[in-house]
mmCIF file of C-alpha atoms and ligand atoms in Angstrom:
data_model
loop_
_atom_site.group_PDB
_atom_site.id
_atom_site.type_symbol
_atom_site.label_atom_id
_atom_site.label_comp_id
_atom_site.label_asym_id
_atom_site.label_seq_id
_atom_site.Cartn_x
_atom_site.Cartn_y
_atom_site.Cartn_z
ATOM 1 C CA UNK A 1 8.683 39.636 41.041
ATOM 2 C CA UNK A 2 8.637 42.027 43.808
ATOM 3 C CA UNK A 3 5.984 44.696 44.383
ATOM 4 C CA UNK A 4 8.348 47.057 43.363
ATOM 5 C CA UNK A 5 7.871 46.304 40.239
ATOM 6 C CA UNK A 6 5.598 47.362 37.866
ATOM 7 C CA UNK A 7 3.673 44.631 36.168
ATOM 8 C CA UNK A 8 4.797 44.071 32.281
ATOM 9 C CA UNK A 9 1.549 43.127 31.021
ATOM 10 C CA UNK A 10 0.037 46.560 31.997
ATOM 11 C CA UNK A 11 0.630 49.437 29.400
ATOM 12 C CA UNK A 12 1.366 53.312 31.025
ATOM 13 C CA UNK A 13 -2.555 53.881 30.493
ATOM 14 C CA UNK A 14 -3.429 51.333 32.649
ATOM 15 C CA UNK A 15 -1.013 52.042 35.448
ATOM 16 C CA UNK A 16 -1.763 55.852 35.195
ATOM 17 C CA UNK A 17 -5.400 54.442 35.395
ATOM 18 C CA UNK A 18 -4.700 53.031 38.722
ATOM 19 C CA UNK A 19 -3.180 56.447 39.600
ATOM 20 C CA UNK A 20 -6.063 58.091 38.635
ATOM 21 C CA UNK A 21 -8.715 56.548 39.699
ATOM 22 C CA UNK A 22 -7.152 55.742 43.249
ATOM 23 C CA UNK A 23 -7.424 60.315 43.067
ATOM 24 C CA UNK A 24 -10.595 60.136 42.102
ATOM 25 C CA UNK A 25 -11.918 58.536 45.264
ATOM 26 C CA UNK A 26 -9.579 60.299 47.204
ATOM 27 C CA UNK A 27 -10.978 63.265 46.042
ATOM 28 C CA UNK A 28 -14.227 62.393 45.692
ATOM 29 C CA UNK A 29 -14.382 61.541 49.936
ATOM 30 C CA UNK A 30 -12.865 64.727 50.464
ATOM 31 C CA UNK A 31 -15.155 66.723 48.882
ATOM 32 C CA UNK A 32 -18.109 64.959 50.725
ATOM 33 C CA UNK A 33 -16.453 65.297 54.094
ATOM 34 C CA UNK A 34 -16.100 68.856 53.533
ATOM 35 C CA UNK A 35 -19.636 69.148 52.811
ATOM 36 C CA UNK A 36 -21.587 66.620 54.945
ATOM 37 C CA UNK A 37 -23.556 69.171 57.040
ATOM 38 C CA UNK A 38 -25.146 70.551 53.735
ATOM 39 C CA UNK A 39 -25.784 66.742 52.219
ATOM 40 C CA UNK A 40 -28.985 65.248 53.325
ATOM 41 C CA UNK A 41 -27.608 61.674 53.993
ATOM 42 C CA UNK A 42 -24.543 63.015 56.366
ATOM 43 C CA UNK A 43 -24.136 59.844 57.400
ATOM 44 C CA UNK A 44 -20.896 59.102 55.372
ATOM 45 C CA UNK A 45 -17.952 56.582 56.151
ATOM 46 C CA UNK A 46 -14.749 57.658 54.539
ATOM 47 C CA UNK A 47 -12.613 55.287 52.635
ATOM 48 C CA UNK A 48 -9.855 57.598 52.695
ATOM 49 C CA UNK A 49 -6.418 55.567 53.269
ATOM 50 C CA UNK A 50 -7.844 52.666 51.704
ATOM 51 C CA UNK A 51 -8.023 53.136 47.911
ATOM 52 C CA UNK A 52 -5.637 50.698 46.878
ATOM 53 C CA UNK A 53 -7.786 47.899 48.012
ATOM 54 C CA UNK A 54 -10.273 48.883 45.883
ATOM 55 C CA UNK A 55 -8.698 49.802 42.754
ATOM 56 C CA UNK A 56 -5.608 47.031 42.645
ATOM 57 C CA UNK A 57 -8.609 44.306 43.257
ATOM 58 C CA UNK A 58 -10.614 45.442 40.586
ATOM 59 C CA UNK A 59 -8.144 45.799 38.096
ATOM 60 C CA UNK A 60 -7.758 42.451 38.388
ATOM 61 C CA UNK A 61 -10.952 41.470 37.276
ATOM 62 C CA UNK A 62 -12.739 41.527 34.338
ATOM 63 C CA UNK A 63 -16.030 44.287 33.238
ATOM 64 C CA UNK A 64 -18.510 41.425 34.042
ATOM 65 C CA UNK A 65 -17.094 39.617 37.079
ATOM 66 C CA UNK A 66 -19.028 41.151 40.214
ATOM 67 C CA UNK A 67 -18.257 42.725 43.754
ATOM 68 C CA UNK A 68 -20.285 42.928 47.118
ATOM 69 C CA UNK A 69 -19.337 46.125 49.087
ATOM 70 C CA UNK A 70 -19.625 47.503 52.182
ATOM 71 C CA UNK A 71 -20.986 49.911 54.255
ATOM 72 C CA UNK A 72 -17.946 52.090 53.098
ATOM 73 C CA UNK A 73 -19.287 51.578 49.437
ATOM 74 C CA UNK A 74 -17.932 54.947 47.320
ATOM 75 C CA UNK A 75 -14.358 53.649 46.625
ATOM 76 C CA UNK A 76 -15.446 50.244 45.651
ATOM 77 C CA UNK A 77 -18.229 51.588 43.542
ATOM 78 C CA UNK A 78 -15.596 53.763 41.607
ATOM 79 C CA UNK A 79 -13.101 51.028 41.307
ATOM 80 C CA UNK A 80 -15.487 48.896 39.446
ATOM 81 C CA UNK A 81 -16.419 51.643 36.538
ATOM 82 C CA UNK A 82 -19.539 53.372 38.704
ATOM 83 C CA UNK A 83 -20.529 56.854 37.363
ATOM 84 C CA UNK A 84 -19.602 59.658 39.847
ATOM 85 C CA UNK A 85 -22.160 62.026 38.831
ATOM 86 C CA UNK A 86 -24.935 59.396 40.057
ATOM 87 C CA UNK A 87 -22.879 58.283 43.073
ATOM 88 C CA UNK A 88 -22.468 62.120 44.500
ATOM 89 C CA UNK A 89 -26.230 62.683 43.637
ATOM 90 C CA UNK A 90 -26.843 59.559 45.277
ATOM 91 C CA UNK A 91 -25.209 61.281 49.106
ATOM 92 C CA UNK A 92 -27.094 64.017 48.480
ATOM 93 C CA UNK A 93 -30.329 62.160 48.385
ATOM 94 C CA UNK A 94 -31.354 63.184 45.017
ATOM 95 C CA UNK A 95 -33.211 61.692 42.071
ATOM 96 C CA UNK A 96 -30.403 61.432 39.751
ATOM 97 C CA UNK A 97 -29.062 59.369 42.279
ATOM 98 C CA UNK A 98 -27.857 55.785 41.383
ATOM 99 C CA UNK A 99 -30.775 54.665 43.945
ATOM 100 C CA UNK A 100 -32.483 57.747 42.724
ATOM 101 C CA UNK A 101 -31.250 59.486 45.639
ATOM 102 C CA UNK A 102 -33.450 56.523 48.176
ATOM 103 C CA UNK A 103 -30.449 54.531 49.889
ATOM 104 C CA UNK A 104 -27.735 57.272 50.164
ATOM 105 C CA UNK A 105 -24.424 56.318 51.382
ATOM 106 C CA UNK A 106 -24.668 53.228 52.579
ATOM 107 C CA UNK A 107 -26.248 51.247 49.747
ATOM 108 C CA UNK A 108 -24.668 52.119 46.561
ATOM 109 C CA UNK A 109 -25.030 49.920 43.915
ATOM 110 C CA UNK A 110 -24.487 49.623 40.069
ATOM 111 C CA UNK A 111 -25.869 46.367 38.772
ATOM 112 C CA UNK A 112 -25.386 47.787 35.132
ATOM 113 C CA UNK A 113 -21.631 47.220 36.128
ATOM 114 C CA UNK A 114 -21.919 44.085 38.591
ATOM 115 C CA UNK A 115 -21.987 46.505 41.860
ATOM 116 C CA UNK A 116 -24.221 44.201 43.777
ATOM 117 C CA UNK A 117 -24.193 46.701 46.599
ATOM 118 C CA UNK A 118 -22.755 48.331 49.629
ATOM 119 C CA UNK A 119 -24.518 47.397 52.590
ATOM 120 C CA UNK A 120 -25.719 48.734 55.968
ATOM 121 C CA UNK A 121 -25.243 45.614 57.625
ATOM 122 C CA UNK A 122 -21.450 44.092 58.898
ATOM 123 C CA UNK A 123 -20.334 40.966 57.294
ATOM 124 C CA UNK A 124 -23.640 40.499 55.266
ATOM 125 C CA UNK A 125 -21.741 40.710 51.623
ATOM 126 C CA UNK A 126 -19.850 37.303 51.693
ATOM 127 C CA UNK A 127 -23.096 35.589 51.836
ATOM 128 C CA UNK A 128 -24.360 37.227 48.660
ATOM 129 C CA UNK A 129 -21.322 36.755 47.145
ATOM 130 C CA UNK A 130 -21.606 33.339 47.669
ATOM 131 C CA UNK A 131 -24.852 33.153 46.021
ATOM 132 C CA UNK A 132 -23.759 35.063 43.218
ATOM 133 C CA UNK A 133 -20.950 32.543 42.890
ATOM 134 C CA UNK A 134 -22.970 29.335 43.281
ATOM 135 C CA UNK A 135 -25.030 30.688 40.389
ATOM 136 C CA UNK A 136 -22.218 31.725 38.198
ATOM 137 C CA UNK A 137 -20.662 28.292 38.537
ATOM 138 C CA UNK A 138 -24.198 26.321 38.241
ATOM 139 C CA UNK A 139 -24.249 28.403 34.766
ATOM 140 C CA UNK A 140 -21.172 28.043 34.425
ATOM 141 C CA UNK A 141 -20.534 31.526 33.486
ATOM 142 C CA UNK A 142 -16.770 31.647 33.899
ATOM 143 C CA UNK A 143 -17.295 34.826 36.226
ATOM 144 C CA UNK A 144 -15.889 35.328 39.698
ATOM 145 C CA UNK A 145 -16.976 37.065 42.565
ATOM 146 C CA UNK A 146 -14.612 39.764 44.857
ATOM 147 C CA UNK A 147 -16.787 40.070 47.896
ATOM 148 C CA UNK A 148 -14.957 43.094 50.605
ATOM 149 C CA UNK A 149 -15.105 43.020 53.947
ATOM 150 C CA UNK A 150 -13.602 44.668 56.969
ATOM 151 C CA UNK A 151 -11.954 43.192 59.989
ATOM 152 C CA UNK A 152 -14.903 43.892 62.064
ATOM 153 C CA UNK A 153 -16.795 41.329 59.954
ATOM 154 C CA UNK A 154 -13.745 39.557 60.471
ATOM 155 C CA UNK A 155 -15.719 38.094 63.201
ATOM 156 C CA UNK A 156 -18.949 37.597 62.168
ATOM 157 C CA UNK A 157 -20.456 34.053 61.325
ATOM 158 C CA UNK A 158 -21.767 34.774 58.158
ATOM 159 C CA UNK A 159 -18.505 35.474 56.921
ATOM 160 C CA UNK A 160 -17.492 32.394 58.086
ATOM 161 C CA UNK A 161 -20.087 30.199 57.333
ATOM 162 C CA UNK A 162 -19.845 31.747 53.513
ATOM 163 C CA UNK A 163 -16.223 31.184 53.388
ATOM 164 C CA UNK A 164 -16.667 26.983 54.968
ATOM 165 C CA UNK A 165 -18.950 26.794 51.941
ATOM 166 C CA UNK A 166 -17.090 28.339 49.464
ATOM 167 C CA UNK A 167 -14.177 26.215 49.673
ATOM 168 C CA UNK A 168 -15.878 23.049 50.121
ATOM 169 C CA UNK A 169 -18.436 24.012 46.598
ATOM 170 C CA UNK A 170 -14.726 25.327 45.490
ATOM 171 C CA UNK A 171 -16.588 28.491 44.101
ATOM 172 C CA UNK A 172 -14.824 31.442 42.134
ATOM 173 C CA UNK A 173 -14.793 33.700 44.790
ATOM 174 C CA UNK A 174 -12.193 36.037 46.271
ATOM 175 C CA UNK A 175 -12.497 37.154 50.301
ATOM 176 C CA UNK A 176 -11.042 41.046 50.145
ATOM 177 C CA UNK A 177 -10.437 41.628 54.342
ATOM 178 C CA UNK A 178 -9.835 45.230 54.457
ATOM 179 C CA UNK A 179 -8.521 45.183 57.823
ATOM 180 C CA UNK A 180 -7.854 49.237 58.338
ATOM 181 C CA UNK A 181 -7.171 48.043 62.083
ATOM 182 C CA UNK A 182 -10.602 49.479 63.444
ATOM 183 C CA UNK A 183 -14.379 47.998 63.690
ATOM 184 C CA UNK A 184 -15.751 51.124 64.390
ATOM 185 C CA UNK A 185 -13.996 51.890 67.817
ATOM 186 C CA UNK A 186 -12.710 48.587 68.538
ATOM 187 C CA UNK A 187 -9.187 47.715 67.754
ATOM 188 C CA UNK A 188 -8.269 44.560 65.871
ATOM 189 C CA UNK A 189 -5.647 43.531 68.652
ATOM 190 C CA UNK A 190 -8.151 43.851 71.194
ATOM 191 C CA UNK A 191 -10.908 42.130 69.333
ATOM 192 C CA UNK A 192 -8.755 39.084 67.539
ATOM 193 C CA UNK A 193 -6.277 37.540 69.071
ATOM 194 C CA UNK A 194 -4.295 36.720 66.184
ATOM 195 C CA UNK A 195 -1.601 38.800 64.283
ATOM 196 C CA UNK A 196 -2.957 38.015 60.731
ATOM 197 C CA UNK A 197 -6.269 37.525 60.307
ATOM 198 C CA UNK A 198 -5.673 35.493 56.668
ATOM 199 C CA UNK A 199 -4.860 32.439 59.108
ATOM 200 C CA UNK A 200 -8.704 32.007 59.495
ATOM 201 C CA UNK A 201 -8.367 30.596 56.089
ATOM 202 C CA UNK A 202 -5.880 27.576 57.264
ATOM 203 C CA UNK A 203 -9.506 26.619 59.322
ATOM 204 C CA UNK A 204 -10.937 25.514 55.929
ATOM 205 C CA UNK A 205 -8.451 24.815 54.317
ATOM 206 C CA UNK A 206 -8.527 27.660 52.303
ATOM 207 C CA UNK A 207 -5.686 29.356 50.893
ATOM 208 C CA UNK A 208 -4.785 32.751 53.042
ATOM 209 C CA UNK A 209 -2.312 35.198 52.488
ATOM 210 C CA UNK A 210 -1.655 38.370 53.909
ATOM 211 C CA UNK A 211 -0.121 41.544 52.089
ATOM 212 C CA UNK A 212 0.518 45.355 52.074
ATOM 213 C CA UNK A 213 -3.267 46.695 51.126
ATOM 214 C CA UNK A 214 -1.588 50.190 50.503
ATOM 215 C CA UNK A 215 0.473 49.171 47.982
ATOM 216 C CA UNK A 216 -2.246 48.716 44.658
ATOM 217 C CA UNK A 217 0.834 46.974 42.760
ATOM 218 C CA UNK A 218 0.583 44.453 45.440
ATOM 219 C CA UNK A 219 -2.591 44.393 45.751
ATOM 220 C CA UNK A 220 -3.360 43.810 42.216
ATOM 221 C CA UNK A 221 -1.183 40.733 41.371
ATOM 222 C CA UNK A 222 -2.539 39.129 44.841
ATOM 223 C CA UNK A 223 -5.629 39.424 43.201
ATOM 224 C CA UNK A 224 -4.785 38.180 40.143
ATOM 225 C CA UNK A 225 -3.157 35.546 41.336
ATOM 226 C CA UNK A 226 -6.092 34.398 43.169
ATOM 227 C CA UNK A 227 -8.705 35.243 40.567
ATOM 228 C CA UNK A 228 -6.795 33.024 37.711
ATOM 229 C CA UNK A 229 -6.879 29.994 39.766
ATOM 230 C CA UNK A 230 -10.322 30.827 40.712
ATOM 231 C CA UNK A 231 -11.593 30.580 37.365
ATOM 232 C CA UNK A 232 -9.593 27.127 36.776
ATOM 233 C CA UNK A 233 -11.688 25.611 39.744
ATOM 234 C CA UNK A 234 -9.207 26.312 42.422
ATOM 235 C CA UNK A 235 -11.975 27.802 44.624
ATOM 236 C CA UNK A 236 -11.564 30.652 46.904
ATOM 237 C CA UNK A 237 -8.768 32.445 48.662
ATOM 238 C CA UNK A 238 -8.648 34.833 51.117
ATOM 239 C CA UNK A 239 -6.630 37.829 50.865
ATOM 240 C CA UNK A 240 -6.041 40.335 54.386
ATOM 241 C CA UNK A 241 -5.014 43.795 53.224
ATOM 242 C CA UNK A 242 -3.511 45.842 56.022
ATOM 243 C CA UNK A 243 -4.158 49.617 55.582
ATOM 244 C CA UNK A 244 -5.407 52.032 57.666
ATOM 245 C CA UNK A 245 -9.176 54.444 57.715
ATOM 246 C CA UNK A 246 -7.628 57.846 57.582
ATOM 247 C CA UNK A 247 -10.963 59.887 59.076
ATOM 248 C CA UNK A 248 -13.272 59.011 61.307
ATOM 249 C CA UNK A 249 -15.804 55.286 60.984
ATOM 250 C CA UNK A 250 -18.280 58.172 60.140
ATOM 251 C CA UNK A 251 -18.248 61.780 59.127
ATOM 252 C CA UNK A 252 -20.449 61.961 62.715
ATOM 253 C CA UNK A 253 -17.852 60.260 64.579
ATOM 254 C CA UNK A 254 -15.551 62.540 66.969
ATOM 255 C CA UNK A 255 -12.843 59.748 66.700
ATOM 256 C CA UNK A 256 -11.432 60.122 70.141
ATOM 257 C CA UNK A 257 -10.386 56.001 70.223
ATOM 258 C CA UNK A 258 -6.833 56.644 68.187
ATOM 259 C CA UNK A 259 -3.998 58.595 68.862
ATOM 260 C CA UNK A 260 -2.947 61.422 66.398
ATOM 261 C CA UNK A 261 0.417 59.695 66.707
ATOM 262 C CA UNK A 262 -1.008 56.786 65.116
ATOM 263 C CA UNK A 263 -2.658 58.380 62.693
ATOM 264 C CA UNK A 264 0.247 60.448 61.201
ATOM 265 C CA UNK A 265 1.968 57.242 61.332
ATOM 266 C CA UNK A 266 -0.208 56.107 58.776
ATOM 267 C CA UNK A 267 -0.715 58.740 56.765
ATOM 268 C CA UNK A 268 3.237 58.717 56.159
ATOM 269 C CA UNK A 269 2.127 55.470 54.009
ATOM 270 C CA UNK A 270 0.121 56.722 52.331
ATOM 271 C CA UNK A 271 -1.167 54.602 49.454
ATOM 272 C CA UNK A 272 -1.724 57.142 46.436
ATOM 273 C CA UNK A 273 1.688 59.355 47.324
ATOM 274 C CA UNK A 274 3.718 55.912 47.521
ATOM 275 C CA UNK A 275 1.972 55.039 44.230
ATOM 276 C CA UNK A 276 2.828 58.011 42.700
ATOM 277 C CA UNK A 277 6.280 58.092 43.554
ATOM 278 C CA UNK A 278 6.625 54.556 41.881
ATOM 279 C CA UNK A 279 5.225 55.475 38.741
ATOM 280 C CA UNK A 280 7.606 58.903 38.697
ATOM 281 C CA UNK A 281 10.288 56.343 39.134
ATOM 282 C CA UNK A 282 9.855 54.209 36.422
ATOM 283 C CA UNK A 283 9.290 57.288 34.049
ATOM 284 C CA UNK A 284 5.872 56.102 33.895
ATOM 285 C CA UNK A 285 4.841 59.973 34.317
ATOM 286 C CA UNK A 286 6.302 63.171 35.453
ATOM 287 C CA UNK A 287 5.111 66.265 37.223
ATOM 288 C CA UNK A 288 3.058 67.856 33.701
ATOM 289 C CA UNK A 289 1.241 65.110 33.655
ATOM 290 C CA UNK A 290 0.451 64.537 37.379
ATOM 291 C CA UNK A 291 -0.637 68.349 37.430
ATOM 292 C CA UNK A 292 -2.819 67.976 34.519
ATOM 293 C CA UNK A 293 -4.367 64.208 36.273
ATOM 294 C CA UNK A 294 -4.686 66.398 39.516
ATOM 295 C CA UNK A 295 -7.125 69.092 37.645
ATOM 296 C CA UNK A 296 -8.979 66.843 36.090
ATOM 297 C CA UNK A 297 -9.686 64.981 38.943
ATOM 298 C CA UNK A 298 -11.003 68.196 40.629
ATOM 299 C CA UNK A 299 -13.393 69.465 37.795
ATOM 300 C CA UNK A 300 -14.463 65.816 37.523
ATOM 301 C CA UNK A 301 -15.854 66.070 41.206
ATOM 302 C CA UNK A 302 -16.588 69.640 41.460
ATOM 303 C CA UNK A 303 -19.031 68.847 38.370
ATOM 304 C CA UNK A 304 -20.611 66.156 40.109
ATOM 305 C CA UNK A 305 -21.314 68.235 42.849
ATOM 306 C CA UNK A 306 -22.541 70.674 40.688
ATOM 307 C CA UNK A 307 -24.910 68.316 38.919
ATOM 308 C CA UNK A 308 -26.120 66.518 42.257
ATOM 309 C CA UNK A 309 -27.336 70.343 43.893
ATOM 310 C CA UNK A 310 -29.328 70.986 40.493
ATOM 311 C CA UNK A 311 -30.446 67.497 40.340
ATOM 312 C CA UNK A 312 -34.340 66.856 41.947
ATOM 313 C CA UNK A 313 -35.510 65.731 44.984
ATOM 314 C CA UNK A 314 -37.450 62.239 44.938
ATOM 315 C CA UNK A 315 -41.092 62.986 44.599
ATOM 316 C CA UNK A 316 -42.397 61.965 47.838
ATOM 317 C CA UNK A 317 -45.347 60.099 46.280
ATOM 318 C CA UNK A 318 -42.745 57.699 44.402
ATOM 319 C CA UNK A 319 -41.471 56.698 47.889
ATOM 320 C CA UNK A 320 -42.913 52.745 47.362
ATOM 321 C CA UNK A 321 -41.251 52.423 43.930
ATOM 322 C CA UNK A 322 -38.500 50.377 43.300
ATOM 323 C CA UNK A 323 -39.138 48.606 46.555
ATOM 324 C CA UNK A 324 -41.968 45.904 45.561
ATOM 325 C CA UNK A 325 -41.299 44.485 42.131
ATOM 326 C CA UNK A 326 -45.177 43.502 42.297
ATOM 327 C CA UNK A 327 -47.083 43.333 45.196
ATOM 328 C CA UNK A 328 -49.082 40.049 43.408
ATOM 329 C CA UNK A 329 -45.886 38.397 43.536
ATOM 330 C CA UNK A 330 -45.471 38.692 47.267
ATOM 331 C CA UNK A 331 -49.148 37.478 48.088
ATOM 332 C CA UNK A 332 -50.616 40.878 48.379
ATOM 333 C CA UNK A 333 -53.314 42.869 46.389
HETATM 334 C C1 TPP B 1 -24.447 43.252 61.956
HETATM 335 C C2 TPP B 1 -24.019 44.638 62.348
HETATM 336 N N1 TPP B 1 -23.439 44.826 63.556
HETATM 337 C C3 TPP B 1 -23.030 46.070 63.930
HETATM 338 C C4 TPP B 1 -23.202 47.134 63.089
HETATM 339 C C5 TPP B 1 -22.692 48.525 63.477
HETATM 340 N N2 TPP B 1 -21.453 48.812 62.759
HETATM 341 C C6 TPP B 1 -21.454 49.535 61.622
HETATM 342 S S1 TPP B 1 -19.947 49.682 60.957
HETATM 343 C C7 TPP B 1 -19.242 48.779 62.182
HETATM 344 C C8 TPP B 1 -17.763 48.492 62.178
HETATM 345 C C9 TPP B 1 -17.412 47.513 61.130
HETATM 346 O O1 TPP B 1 -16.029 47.317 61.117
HETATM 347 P P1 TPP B 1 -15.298 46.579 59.937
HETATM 348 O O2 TPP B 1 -16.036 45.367 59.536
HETATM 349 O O3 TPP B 1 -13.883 46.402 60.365
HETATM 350 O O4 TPP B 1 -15.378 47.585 58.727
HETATM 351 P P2 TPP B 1 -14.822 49.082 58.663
HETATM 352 O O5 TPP B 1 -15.911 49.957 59.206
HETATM 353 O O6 TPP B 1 -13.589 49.149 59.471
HETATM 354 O O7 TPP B 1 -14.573 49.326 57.207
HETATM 355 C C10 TPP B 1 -20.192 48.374 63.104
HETATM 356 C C11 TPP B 1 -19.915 47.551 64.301
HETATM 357 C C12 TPP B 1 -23.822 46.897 61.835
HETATM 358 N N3 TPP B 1 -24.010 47.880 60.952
HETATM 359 N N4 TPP B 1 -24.186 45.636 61.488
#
């Protein structure tokens, strides 16, 4: 079947769903970016560009399966069912935060939905992934891990130390590579001297494919793909998703490193517009309802915003909760 193709055993609601959601997050970033000078954590890195990753490997997985993020947590922690209310009051370093407003950004997690976390450090969610799939397989739980990762992290050992291991324990997990061309400044052809980065997997003799990661049809049925044999005891794949970061690594960086050429290029392919066209198409929707997804998706955020401003600050003599589950347990008093 080509990617063209909508896939049969998805009803409307589930492909609008992809539509939707894939709005949400674009919305959501834009509506931090345009007010990270008044958010206490400014220190945001956009996914915009990206969404399809997120939501076309997610939909391929089921409520209690789990993901490791990244750094650039938001769209990942949407994709996989994360309440936006807690996530915006989360940036804005407030108590009705998911982290009650204590790791910002960076570490957004939802382990009420299997969100094990977006993480301030390159390359370290494979290895927790790993874990995570060691003990679902040890239980044997039947649940599989989607651990995301940029091409930056591409590169680091931990990645591929996690990924040696994972084949040879042939565990139920899936390696996402978001490669949006960039680790921070650095480009990917200057930093890897190879065109697609799923050959790493040929090095453990892993399977390794590399596909479109704007288009979420694509995106999806990779994942599926990968995911069903996963859960027969194929073990691992890895799957490289070209795409492209739309805004800066940061809302702090002046992003001087790419061209504008390059990025209009880019934001010709853009992930959510292609989508949408697809879906208009196939009579899947039509303008009414695209209108009516596009307000929704507005109040949705605007609310959130409006919810995170009212919402607390953390009481600064709570700053040690949450952090030590009991200092006994760690050998203190
Ligand atoms: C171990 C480590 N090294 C360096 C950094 C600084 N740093 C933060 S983001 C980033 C770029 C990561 O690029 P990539 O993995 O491609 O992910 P992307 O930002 O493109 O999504 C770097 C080098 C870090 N946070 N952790």
């Amino acid at each position: 079947m080509s990617s063209d193709e909508l896939p049969k055993e998805l009803s409307s609601e589930e492909l609008i769903n992809f539509y939707k959601k894939m709005l949400l997050i674009r919305e959501f970033e834009l509506r931090i970016t345009k007010d990270s000078g008044k958010i206490k954590s400014p220190l945001v890195h956009p996914y915009t560009g990206e969404e399809a990753i997120a939501i076309g490997a997610c939909a391929a997985i089921d409520e209690d399966d789990y993901i490791t993020s990244t750094h650039r947590g938001h769209g990942h922690f949407i994709a996989k069912g994360g309440d936006i209310n807690s996530l915006m009051a989360e940036i804005y370093g407030k108590e009705g935060g998911i982290c009650k407003g204590r790791g910002g950004s960076m570490h957004v997690a939802d382990f009420s939905k299997n969100m094990l976390g977006a993480n301030g450090i390159v390359g370290a969610g494979p290895p927790l992934a790993l874990g995570v799939a060691l003990a679902s397989k040890m239980r044997n739980e039947g649940k599989v891990v989607l651990t995301f990762f940029g091409d930056g992290a591409a590169n680091q050992g931990m990645l591929h130390e996690s990924m040696n291991l994972a084949v040879i324990w042939k565990l139920p997990i899936i390696f996402v590579l978001e490669n949006n061309m960039y680790g921070w400044s650095t480009s990917v052809k200057y930093a890897t001297a190879i065109k697609d980065l799923s050959l790493r997997a040929q090095g453990y003799g892993m399977r390794g494919i590399t596909i479109d990661g704007n288009d979420v049809i694509k995106v999806y049925k990779t994942t599926k793909e990968a995911i069903d044999l996963a859960r027969k005891g194929g073990g691992p794949t890895l799957i490289e998703c070209k795409t492209y970061r739309w805004q800066g690594q940061t809302t702090m960086d002046a992003d001087k490193y790419r061209s504008t050429e390059e990025k209009e290029e880019w934001k010709k392919k853009c992930p959510i517009e292609a989508y949408k066209i697809k879906l208009i198409k196939s009579e899947v929707i039509d303008r009414t309802i695209i209108q009516k997804i596009e307000e929704d998706t507005l109040a949705q955020v605007e609310l959130s915003v409006k919810l995170a401003k009212k919402s607390p600050k953390p009481n600064a003599t709570t700053v040690l909760d949450d952090i030590y589950k009991n200092p006994i347990d760690l050998g203190g008093n």
